[in-house]
PDB file of C-alpha atoms and ligand atoms in Angstrom:
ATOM      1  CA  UNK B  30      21.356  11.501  -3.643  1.00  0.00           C
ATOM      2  CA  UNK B  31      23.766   8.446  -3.445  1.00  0.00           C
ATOM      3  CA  UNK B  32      27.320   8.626  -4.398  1.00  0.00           C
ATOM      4  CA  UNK B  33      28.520   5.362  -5.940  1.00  0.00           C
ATOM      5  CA  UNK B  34      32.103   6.117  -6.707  1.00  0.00           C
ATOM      6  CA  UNK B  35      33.428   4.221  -3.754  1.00  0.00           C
ATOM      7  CA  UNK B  36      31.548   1.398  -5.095  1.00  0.00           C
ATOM      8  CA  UNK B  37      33.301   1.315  -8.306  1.00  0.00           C
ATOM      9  CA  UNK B  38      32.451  -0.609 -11.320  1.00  0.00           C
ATOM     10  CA  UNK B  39      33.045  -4.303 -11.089  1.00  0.00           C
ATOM     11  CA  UNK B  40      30.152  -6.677 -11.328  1.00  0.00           C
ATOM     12  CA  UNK B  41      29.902  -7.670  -8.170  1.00  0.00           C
ATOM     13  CA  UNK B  42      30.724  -5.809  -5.533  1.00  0.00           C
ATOM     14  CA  UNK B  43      28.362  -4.652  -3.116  1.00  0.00           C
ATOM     15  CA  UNK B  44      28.630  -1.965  -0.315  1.00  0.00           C
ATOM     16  CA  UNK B  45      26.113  -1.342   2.498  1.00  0.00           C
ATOM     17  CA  UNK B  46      24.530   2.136   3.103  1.00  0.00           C
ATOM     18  CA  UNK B  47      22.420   3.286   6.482  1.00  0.00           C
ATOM     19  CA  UNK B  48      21.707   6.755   6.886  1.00  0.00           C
ATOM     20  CA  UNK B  49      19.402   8.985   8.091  1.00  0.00           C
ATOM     21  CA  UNK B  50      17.879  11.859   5.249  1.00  0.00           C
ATOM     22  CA  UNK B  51      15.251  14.722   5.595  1.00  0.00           C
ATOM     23  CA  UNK B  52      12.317  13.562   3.844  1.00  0.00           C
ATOM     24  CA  UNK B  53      11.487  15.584   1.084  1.00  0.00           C
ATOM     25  CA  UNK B  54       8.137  17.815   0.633  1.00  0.00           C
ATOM     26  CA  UNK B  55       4.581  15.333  -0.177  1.00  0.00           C
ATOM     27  CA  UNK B  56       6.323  12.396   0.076  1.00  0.00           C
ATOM     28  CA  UNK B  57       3.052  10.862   0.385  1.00  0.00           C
ATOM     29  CA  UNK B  58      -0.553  11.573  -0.180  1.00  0.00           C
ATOM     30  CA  UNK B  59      -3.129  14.548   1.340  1.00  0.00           C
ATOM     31  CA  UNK B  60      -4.463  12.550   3.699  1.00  0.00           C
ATOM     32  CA  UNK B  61      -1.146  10.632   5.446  1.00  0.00           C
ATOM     33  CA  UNK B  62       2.159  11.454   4.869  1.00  0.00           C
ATOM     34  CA  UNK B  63       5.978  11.959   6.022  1.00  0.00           C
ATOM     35  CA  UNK B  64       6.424  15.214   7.398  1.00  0.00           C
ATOM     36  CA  UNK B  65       8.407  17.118   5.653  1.00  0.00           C
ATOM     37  CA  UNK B  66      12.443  17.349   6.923  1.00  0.00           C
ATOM     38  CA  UNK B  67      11.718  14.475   9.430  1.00  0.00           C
ATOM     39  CA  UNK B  68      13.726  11.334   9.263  1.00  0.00           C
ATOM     40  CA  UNK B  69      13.541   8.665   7.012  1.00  0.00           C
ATOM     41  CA  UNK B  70      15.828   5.958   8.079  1.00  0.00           C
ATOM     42  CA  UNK B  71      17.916   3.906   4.733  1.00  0.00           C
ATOM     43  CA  UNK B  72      19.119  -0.182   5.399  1.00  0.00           C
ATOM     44  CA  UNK B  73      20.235  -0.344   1.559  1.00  0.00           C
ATOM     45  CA  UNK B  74      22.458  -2.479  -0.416  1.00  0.00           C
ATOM     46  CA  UNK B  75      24.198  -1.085  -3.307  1.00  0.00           C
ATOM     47  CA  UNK B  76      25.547  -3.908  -5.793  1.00  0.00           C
ATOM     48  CA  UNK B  77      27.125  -3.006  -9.108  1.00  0.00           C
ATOM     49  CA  UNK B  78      26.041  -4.968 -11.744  1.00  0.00           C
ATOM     50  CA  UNK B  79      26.572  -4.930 -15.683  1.00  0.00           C
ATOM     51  CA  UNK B  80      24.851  -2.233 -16.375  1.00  0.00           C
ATOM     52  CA  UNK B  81      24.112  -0.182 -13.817  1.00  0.00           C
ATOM     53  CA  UNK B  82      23.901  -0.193 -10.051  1.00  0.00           C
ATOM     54  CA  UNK B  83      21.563  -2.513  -7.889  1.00  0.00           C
ATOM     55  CA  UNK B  84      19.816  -0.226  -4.914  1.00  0.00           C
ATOM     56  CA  UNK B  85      17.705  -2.630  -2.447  1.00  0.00           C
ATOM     57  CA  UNK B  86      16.611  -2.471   0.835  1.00  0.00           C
ATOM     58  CA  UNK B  87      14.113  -0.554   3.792  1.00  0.00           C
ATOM     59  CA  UNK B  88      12.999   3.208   4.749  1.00  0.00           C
ATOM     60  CA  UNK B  89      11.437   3.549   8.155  1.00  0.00           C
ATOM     61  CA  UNK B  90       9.784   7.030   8.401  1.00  0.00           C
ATOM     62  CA  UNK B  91       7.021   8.531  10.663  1.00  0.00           C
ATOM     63  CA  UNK B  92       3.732   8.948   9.279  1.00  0.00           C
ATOM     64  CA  UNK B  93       1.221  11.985   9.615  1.00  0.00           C
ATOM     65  CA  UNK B  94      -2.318  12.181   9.303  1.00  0.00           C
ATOM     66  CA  UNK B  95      -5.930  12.424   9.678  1.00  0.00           C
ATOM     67  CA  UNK B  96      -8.237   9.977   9.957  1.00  0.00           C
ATOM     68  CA  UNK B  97     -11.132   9.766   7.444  1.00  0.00           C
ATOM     69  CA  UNK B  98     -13.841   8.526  10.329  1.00  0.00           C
ATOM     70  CA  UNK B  99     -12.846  10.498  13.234  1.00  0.00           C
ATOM     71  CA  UNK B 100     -10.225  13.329  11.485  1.00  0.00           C
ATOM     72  CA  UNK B 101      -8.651  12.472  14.507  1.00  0.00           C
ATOM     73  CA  UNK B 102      -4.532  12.477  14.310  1.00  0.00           C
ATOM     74  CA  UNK B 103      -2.763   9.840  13.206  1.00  0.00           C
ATOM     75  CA  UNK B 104       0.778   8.750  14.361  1.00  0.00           C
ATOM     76  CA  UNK B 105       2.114   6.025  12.310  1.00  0.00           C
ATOM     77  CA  UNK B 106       4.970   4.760  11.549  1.00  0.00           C
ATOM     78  CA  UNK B 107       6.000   3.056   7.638  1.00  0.00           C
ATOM     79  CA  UNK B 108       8.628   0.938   6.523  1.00  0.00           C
ATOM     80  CA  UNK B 109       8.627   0.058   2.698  1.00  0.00           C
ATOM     81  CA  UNK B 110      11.566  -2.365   0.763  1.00  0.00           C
ATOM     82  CA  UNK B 111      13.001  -0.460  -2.213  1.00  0.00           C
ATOM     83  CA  UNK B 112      14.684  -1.935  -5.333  1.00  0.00           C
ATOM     84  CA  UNK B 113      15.772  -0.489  -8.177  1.00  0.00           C
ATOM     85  CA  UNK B 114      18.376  -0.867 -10.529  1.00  0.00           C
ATOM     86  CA  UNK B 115      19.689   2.488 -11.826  1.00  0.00           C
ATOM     87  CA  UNK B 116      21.069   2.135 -15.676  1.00  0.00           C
ATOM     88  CA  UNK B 117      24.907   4.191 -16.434  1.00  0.00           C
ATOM     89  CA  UNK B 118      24.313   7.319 -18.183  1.00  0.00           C
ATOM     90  CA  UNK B 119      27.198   6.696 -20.102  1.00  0.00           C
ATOM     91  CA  UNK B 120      25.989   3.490 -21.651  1.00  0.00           C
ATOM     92  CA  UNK B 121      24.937   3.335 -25.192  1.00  0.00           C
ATOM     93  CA  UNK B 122      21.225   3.317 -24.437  1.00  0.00           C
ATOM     94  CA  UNK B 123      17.976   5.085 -25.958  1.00  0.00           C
ATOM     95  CA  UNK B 124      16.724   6.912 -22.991  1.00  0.00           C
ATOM     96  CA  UNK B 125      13.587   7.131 -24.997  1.00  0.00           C
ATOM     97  CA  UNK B 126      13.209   3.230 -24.706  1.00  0.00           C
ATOM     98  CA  UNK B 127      11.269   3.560 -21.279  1.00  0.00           C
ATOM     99  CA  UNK B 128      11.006   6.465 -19.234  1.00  0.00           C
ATOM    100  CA  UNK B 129      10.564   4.216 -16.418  1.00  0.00           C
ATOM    101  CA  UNK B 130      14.436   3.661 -16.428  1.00  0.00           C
ATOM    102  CA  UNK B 131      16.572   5.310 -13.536  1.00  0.00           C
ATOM    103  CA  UNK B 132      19.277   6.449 -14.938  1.00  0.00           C
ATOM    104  CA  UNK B 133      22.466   7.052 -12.535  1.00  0.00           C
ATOM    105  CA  UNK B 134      23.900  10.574 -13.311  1.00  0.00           C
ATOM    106  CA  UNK B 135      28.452  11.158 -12.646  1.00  0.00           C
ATOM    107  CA  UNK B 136      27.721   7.833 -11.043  1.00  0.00           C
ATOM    108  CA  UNK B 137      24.964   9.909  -8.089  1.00  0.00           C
ATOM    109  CA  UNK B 138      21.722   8.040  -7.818  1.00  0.00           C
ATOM    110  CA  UNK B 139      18.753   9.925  -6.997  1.00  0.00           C
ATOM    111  CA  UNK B 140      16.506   7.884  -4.758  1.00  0.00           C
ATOM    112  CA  UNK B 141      13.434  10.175  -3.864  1.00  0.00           C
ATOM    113  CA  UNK B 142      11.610   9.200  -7.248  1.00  0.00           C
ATOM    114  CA  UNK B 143      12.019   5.718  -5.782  1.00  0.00           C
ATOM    115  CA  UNK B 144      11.576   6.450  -2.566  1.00  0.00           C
ATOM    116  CA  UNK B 145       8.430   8.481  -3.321  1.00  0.00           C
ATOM    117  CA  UNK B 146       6.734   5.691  -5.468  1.00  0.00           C
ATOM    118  CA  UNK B 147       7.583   2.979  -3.004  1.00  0.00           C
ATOM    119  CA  UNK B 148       5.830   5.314   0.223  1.00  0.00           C
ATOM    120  CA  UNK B 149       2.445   6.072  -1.869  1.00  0.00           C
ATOM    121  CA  UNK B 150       1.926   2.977  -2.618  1.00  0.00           C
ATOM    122  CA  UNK B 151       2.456   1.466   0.798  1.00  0.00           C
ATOM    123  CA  UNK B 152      -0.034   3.933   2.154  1.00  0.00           C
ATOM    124  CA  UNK B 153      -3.875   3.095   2.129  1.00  0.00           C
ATOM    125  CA  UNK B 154      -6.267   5.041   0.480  1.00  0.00           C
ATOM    126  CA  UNK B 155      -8.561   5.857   3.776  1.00  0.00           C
ATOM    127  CA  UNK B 156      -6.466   6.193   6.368  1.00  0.00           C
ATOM    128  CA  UNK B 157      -7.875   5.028  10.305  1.00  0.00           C
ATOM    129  CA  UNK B 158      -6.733   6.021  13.782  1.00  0.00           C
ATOM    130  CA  UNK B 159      -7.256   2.377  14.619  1.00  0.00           C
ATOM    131  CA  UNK B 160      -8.774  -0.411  12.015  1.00  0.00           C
ATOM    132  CA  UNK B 161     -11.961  -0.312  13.935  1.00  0.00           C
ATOM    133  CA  UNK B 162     -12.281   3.585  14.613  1.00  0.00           C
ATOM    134  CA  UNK B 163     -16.035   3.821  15.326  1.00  0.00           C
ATOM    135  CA  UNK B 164     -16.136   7.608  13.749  1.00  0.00           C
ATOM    136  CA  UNK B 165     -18.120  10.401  14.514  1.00  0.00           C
ATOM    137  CA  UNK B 166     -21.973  10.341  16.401  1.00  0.00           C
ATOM    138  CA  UNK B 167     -24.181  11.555  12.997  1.00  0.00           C
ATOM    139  CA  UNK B 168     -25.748  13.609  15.806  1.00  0.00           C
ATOM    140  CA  UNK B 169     -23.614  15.967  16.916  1.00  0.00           C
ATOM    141  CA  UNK B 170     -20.212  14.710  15.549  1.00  0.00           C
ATOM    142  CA  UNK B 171     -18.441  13.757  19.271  1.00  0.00           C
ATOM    143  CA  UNK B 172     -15.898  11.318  18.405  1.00  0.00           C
ATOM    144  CA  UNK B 173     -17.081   7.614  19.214  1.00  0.00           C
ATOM    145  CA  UNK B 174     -13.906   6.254  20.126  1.00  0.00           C
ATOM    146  CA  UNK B 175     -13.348   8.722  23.328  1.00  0.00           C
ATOM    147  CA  UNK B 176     -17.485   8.438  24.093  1.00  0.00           C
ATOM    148  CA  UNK B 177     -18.414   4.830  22.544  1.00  0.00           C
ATOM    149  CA  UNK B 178     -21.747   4.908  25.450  1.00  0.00           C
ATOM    150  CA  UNK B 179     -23.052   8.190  23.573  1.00  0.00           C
ATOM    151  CA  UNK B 180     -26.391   8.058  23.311  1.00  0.00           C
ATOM    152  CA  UNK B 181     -28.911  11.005  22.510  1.00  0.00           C
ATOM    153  CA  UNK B 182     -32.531  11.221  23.212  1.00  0.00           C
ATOM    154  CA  UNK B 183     -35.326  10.163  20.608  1.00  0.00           C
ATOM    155  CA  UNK B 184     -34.690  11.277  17.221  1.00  0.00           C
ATOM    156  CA  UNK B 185     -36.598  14.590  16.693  1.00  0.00           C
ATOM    157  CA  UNK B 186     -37.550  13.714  13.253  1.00  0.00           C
ATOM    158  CA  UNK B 187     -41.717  14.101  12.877  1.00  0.00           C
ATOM    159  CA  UNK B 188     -42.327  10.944  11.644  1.00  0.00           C
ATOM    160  CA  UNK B 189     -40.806   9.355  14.781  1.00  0.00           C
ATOM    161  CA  UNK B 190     -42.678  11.699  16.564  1.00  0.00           C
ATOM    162  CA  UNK B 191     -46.147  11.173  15.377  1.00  0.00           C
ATOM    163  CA  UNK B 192     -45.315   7.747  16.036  1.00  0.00           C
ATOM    164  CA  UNK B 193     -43.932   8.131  19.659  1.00  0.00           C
ATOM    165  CA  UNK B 194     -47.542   9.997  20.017  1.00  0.00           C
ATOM    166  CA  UNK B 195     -49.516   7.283  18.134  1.00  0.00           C
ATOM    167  CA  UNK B 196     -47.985   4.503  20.712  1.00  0.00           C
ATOM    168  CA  UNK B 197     -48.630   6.749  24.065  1.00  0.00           C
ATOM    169  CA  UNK B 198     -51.909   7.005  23.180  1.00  0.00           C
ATOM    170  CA  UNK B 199     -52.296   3.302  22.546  1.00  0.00           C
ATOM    171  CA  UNK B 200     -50.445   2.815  26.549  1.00  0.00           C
ATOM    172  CA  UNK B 201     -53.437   4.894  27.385  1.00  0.00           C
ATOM    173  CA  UNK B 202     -56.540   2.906  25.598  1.00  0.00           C
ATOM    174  CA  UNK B 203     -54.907   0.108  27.872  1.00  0.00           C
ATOM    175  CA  UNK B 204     -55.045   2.127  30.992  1.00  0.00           C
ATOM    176  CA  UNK B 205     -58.846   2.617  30.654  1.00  0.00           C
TER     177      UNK B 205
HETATM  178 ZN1   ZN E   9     -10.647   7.539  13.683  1.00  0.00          ZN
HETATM  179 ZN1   ZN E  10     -23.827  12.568  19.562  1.00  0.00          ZN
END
């Protein structure tokens, strides 16, 4: 929540706002997301305007997660640019108009709606360790990126191996 008061009401004027918050609970998806209670850093601009208030500007938070290769951890960090312009309550408007509106409440603005739409849709779908995580061996699942020189012996499936038997036997035709 924002207080505006000391903003007033004149077109116009414009006040600057950094702070640190707690980020809320799931502010982002499953799979990557801010943990909840750590910081998320605000650069905004407040601006009154005609009919409401102007928010715009940055929040930096850290980013947890799993990777969807590897499910190895991810530490990230995310920085998104909010704007929104949050309509008096007092006005003569139809809140039924569009329920899309942000509507500033005893001039407090409530940013985590905001906040929340602006971090999901920063965040990819399929979240990687690194853009070119290699993923798991099909094998025996040992992470690629810490073992990229994995190999395993011949594949034990029994076509192969009637094959691998077909060819020796061939190496020894030759031998005669
Ligand atoms: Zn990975
Ligand atoms: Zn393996």
């Amino acid at each position: 929540m924002l207080d505006t008061r000391e903003l007033g009401r004149r077109p116009g004027s414009q006040r600057e706002v950094s702070r640190s918050v707690p980020a809320p609970a799931d502010l982002g998806i499953e799979v990557l997301h801010v943990p909840e209670g750590s910081p998320v850093d605000l650069d905004l601009r407040t601006e009154a305007v005609m009919e409401g208030v102007l928010v715009t500007g940055t929040a930096r938070a850290g980013l947890e997660g799993e990777c969807v290769r590897c499910l190895g951890a991810i530490d990230d960090e995310i920085e998104v640019d909010l704007q929104e312009l949050y309509v008096y309550d007092d006005l003569d408007t139809d809140p039924d108009e569009d329920d899309e509106t942000s509507v500033l409440h005893d001039d407090l603005l409530d940013l985590e709606p905001v906040l929340r739409d602006a971090v999901v849709l920063a965040l990819p779908f399929q979240p990687l360790c690194q853009p070119d995580c290699p993923g798991l061996c099909v094998e025996c699942g040992a992470r690629l990126a810490e073992d990229p020189d994995h190999r395993h012996e011949e594949p034990v499936d029994p076509r192969w191996a009637a094959l691998t038997q077909l060819t020796e036997m061939q190496q020894d035709d030759t031998r005669q």
